[in-house]
Amino acid sequence: MYRTKTCGELRAANIGETVVLSGWVQKSRELGGMTFVDLRDRYGITQLVFDENQNAALCEEAKKLGREFVIQIEGKVVERSSKNPKMDTGDIEIIVSKLTVLNTSEIPPFTIQDDTDGGDDLRMKYRYLDLRRQCVRKNLELRHKMAFEVRRYLDEHGFLEVETPVLIGSTPEGARDFVVPSRMNPGQFYALPQSPQTLKQLLMVAGFDRYFQIVKCFRDEDLRADRQPEFTQIDCEMSFVEQEDIITLFEGMAKHLFKTIRNIDIKEAFPRMTWHDAMKYYGSDKPDLRFDMKFVELMDVLKGYGFGVFDNAEYIGGICAKGAATYTRKQLDQLTEFVKRPQIGAKGMVYARVEADGNVKSSVDKFYSQDVLQKMKAAFGAEAGDLILILSGDDTMKTRKQLCELRLEVANQLGLRDKDKFACLWVVDFPMYEWSEEEGRLMAMHHPFTSPKPEDVPLLDTDPASVRANAYDMVINGVEVGGGSIRIHDSQLQAKIFKILGFTPEKAQEQFGFLMNAFKYGAPPHGGLAYGLDRWVSLFAGLDSIRDCIAFPKNNSGRDVMLDAPSVIDQKQLDELFLEVKDIEK
Amino acid sequence: MYRTKTCGELRAANIGETVVLSGWVQKSRELGGMTFVDLRDRYGITQLVFDENQNAALCEEAKKLGREFVIQIEGKVVERSSKNPKMDTGDIEIIVSKLTVLNTSEIPPFTIQDDTDGGDDLRMKYRYLDLRRQCVRKNLELRHKMAFEVRRYLDEHGFLEVETPVLIGSTPEGARDFVVPSRMNPGQFYALPQSPQTLKQLLMVAGFDRYFQIVKCFRDEDLRADRQPEFTQIDCEMSFVEQEDIITLFEGMAKHLFKTIRNIDIKEAFPRMTWHDAMKYYGSDKPDLRFDMKFVELMDVLKGYGFGVFDNAEYIGGICAKGAATYTRKQLDQLTEFVKRPQIGAKGMVYARVEADGNVKSSVDKFYSQDVLQKMKAAFGAEAGDLILILSGDDTMKTRKQLCELRLEVANQLGLRDKDKFACLWVVDFPMYEWSEEEGRLMAMHHPFTSPKPEDVPLLDTDPASVRANAYDMVINGVEVGGGSIRIHDSQLQAKIFKILGFTPEKAQEQFGFLMNAFKYGAPPHGGLAYGLDRWVSLFAGLDSIRDCIAFPKNNSGRDVMLDAPSVIDQKQLDELFLEVKDIEK
């Protein structure tokens, strides 16, 4: 037995007890013949005292302890003379009578503290030391708790967690698959699932009624801060349901998580917004509603006054930043530079301040009379002290997306994106399809199994691009935490959708034959949804990147720098798989 | 809303209610102007009644319903005239007033009943129909419940579930890895984990203290009934613990599962047996203790009487089957054939019956006097009516393993392996190493991170083959449900173990450098254990194969015959991975 107590649990009530503790040396300091050591474990920090007057030899040993040494001590709990109210164990300290060094430590490459001196690369290489920092560990504790509460909620609502296989078949529709060569089936490959979509639909055909799984999914895509090659989904599916049933149940789950994880009671229903409105008013299918700044369209107001940029625009729209008329010329120039960055791609920005007297002063005053500017002010409902920012362009959707970026940036600058405030939203009525320039065809916006709205089914033949889907996303603070749809359960309708997506019947049969066959044997109406666990944990933990809530994440090249993976493998392994690596230099 | 109730919940108390149900047509029959339909969903079966006299048109529609059609009905709950006490809903039936066919079904390729007419191959191809059978679905319900209770127990005991990566590095020690080519790192491969062993040890170095994960693991091995290329482990690790701490906590978990899943209260501690005794008395490191038939060694008793087979044997041992003297000559010949099968490999079998008068009648009477046979009888403690079966050979361990197979076979025949009886056991004190003929070196019996018993450490230099490990297995009914060990936390001891296993320091650094480096920064004493979830569920569900508790299992060639995976992939995919498939015909 290495300990009788942890380093986080001793309180004034324990004074007088003899205890055994084990942990890591956080730091030590000497002061007037005493050596104080902060002993750390997952549960907290406890102060140890070695007294030269009481036990000089032991105190000598204590002085040799380095940072991150692993030690075991026995000692007596005493009251501290100077209590530390910031520490849970701040009322007590331990007068040590016995010390055992369980393991030494080299000097760590960075300090094991919340405000560490280690850079990103170093921390990832020594991730096992980075994880010792409380601020990192608590993200993973939150993740554990959140997954547990998801399971509790879904179990209570009759869902069965069913494990679907990781080694499945490759389906080129969608993102790129990771593949796994099969030794027993030479020349053939498994694929790792991008999601268990088809398998969960088969479980519905199998009559499982309510399925969920917290499951690793894989996508071989180029990476960025909120993407990892492997990520975790809370994957759910239900039978005999309509969109409303799903929204009700999973809004309930979200509220359960807010309550149990963040202690936030959300009484009212989440607002709902059509995809069309989300694009029109926020330029995004995942608007951040922690703040207002709804887009105002200005084509009627500002066109035809000789300002060529606006006169030739297909879209003119703006936002009103309350109280931001104090922005300096320099700040406004920086915002202009921001929207002109190639990632955003606007040509320029027009601004207008509402002055104390109500007059509007704009960057395009030479084209517009105060009268027109007042009409614009009215369109925004702007008041003295407000700042109006306007973008225009020849592509409505592109300009809206630029305006969305501007809106978020201004909100960041104004401190309107408080990480402890949450704005939840359902975005509904997504289009079934979006046009892919790259592929030269319509692509499924959600996935090819999504059901169209029944009332839009006739449009499939006449105007497929206008068909709306029974699809929905849950958005919190501008992050899409989950999304799903009602599925097609009719094999004829499914065949028609495949055709619109450009699949020949043979190709559809080859790729999804198992699903289409299954649908011949009594598929129930069904639908579901998947949450991104990584994103949701990041949101609750207030993190900027999903990496910080993943124990062992990969970098932007898909490498685990701690394990140094991937790596070359033995020729013997390649031979067994009937594989050759091509000359990469070519 | 597709239903107001499920097909499993209506009782006498609901009589008079109007309900909406949805589900599958299990079967229908016509009887005197009435059509009766059994409607099935996950929750049960409810009898529907269509009455020609009340609604002839509706009854006509009902007659068209085929097996496995998906329908929705509205109707009134009434009392059944002839109640069915075998059904939960047997007190009531529904007089249907409205019928909607939600989906039709082709005739299924086999009957959707517990006693189906479908063979294995057909059922696997149409697994989504197989899963509709109650006897299959309940295994997966049990699996869900068991995983949930594991999580509840471990959460209550302070364990954090941490997800470790699926894309890691390949480690040739152990079984064969599945590998995943990396597009972003051409010529390099990830491997899928055979277990998260090293990662959980890094989490201990990281101070996580108590970790668990229910996690998919992967092994590219040739398959058999209790092996799948992907399987699920309950993987656990703890810091600052000794073997006793781990055994106590996980025995507690086993008891929690027995109680919550099977409603079995196990009060007493699980017995413990050394590996040495398990081999000596049962010829197996996972003895089935639901029945006795302990091995008795007979070298002293039966050697030196002129029976060459025994006189030249290195080992003679037998078992006593209580009351089995009734075995006929034919049955005994079949047992002899059984042990002579190449998979078992015995040369022959000697038997002896204890007759009603106490005399022993054996198959080798011409070599042994009744006096010697009585001594043998005494060695077994055999009584009138018992059957003694004896094997011998020139390799003690091999003969014991043969005797183990015989013991299990006889117990099967005598009905001693009741699936509803459970005998739990810890096997402890495993050897550190076993000799590999194939590799020509000592191999880690558990894995290379297992700690030797402290008292055996000096033997590492002088007689490594005799060193015992701090390793333990939990065995239930002859199935190893889990196993683990105390790990080495000292990098010098770890280096020594690697050396004994034949690793050069360079090779050890290359493969496990990240772990050995981590151990330099204050590794705590730690240990853990992993349970095979598939095996444990099979055991609780009384299944012969783990396949039956896996939703979508693979066959013995590693194929998913439903998905038809693995399969060939596009040349484009291969090109992106810089791979070529060699000519397989060669």
PDB file of N, CA, C and O in Angstrom, chain B residues 301-302 305 360-362 364-376:
ATOM      1  N   VAL B 301       3.390 -44.572  -8.529  1.00  0.00           N
ATOM      2  CA  VAL B 301       2.465 -45.698  -8.376  1.00  0.00           C
ATOM      3  C   VAL B 301       2.582 -46.713  -9.506  1.00  0.00           C
ATOM      4  O   VAL B 301       2.547 -47.921  -9.277  1.00  0.00           O
ATOM      5  N   LEU B 302       2.733 -46.211 -10.731  1.00  0.00           N
ATOM      6  CA  LEU B 302       2.564 -47.106 -11.883  1.00  0.00           C
ATOM      7  C   LEU B 302       3.848 -47.415 -12.652  1.00  0.00           C
ATOM      8  O   LEU B 302       3.825 -48.190 -13.608  1.00  0.00           O
ATOM      9  N   TYR B 305       6.535 -51.676 -13.600  1.00  0.00           N
ATOM     10  CA  TYR B 305       5.841 -52.970 -13.579  1.00  0.00           C
ATOM     11  C   TYR B 305       5.868 -53.644 -14.953  1.00  0.00           C
ATOM     12  O   TYR B 305       5.087 -54.521 -15.242  1.00  0.00           O
ATOM     13  N   VAL B 360     -10.689 -52.909  -8.916  1.00  0.00           N
ATOM     14  CA  VAL B 360     -10.393 -52.059 -10.058  1.00  0.00           C
ATOM     15  C   VAL B 360     -10.145 -52.930 -11.272  1.00  0.00           C
ATOM     16  O   VAL B 360      -9.360 -53.880 -11.215  1.00  0.00           O
ATOM     17  N   LYS B 361     -10.822 -52.601 -12.353  1.00  0.00           N
ATOM     18  CA  LYS B 361     -10.679 -53.339 -13.608  1.00  0.00           C
ATOM     19  C   LYS B 361     -10.132 -52.358 -14.638  1.00  0.00           C
ATOM     20  O   LYS B 361     -10.775 -51.371 -14.961  1.00  0.00           O
ATOM     21  N   SER B 362      -8.921 -52.635 -15.133  1.00  0.00           N
ATOM     22  CA  SER B 362      -8.296 -51.646 -16.008  1.00  0.00           C
ATOM     23  C   SER B 362      -7.993 -52.224 -17.369  1.00  0.00           C
ATOM     24  O   SER B 362      -8.064 -53.434 -17.581  1.00  0.00           O
ATOM     25  N   VAL B 364      -5.103 -52.237 -18.540  1.00  0.00           N
ATOM     26  CA  VAL B 364      -3.716 -52.722 -18.497  1.00  0.00           C
ATOM     27  C   VAL B 364      -3.551 -53.735 -17.358  1.00  0.00           C
ATOM     28  O   VAL B 364      -2.496 -53.788 -16.704  1.00  0.00           O
ATOM     29  N   ASP B 365      -4.585 -54.537 -17.154  1.00  0.00           N
ATOM     30  CA  ASP B 365      -4.583 -55.503 -16.044  1.00  0.00           C
ATOM     31  C   ASP B 365      -3.434 -56.504 -16.127  1.00  0.00           C
ATOM     32  O   ASP B 365      -2.962 -56.991 -15.098  1.00  0.00           O
ATOM     33  N   LYS B 366      -2.989 -56.755 -17.349  1.00  0.00           N
ATOM     34  CA  LYS B 366      -1.956 -57.794 -17.433  1.00  0.00           C
ATOM     35  C   LYS B 366      -0.621 -57.330 -16.851  1.00  0.00           C
ATOM     36  O   LYS B 366       0.248 -58.128 -16.543  1.00  0.00           O
ATOM     37  N   PHE B 367      -0.446 -56.016 -16.681  1.00  0.00           N
ATOM     38  CA  PHE B 367       0.805 -55.521 -16.097  1.00  0.00           C
ATOM     39  C   PHE B 367       0.695 -55.236 -14.602  1.00  0.00           C
ATOM     40  O   PHE B 367       1.695 -55.156 -13.904  1.00  0.00           O
ATOM     41  N   TYR B 368      -0.516 -55.037 -14.126  1.00  0.00           N
ATOM     42  CA  TYR B 368      -0.661 -54.571 -12.752  1.00  0.00           C
ATOM     43  C   TYR B 368      -1.507 -55.504 -11.904  1.00  0.00           C
ATOM     44  O   TYR B 368      -2.561 -55.967 -12.339  1.00  0.00           O
ATOM     45  N   SER B 369      -1.024 -55.778 -10.726  1.00  0.00           N
ATOM     46  CA  SER B 369      -1.796 -56.572  -9.768  1.00  0.00           C
ATOM     47  C   SER B 369      -2.913 -55.712  -9.181  1.00  0.00           C
ATOM     48  O   SER B 369      -2.860 -54.477  -9.225  1.00  0.00           O
ATOM     49  N   GLN B 370      -3.915 -56.360  -8.630  1.00  0.00           N
ATOM     50  CA  GLN B 370      -5.007 -55.631  -7.964  1.00  0.00           C
ATOM     51  C   GLN B 370      -4.454 -54.763  -6.832  1.00  0.00           C
ATOM     52  O   GLN B 370      -4.944 -53.661  -6.581  1.00  0.00           O
ATOM     53  N   ASP B 371      -3.388 -55.234  -6.240  1.00  0.00           N
ATOM     54  CA  ASP B 371      -2.733 -54.494  -5.155  1.00  0.00           C
ATOM     55  C   ASP B 371      -2.264 -53.115  -5.639  1.00  0.00           C
ATOM     56  O   ASP B 371      -2.530 -52.083  -5.008  1.00  0.00           O
ATOM     57  N   VAL B 372      -1.571 -53.109  -6.784  1.00  0.00           N
ATOM     58  CA  VAL B 372      -1.103 -51.829  -7.343  1.00  0.00           C
ATOM     59  C   VAL B 372      -2.290 -50.980  -7.770  1.00  0.00           C
ATOM     60  O   VAL B 372      -2.336 -49.766  -7.526  1.00  0.00           O
ATOM     61  N   LEU B 373      -3.273 -51.627  -8.371  1.00  0.00           N
ATOM     62  CA  LEU B 373      -4.439 -50.875  -8.830  1.00  0.00           C
ATOM     63  C   LEU B 373      -5.196 -50.251  -7.656  1.00  0.00           C
ATOM     64  O   LEU B 373      -5.758 -49.164  -7.767  1.00  0.00           O
ATOM     65  N   GLN B 374      -5.187 -50.941  -6.536  1.00  0.00           N
ATOM     66  CA  GLN B 374      -5.834 -50.385  -5.337  1.00  0.00           C
ATOM     67  C   GLN B 374      -5.064 -49.163  -4.839  1.00  0.00           C
ATOM     68  O   GLN B 374      -5.659 -48.185  -4.376  1.00  0.00           O
ATOM     69  N   LYS B 375      -3.731 -49.209  -4.941  1.00  0.00           N
ATOM     70  CA  LYS B 375      -2.924 -48.039  -4.555  1.00  0.00           C
ATOM     71  C   LYS B 375      -3.282 -46.856  -5.456  1.00  0.00           C
ATOM     72  O   LYS B 375      -3.377 -45.712  -5.022  1.00  0.00           O
ATOM     73  N   MET B 376      -3.437 -47.180  -6.747  1.00  0.00           N
ATOM     74  CA  MET B 376      -3.826 -46.132  -7.694  1.00  0.00           C
ATOM     75  C   MET B 376      -5.193 -45.563  -7.319  1.00  0.00           C
ATOM     76  O   MET B 376      -5.395 -44.345  -7.259  1.00  0.00           O
TER      77      MET B 376
END
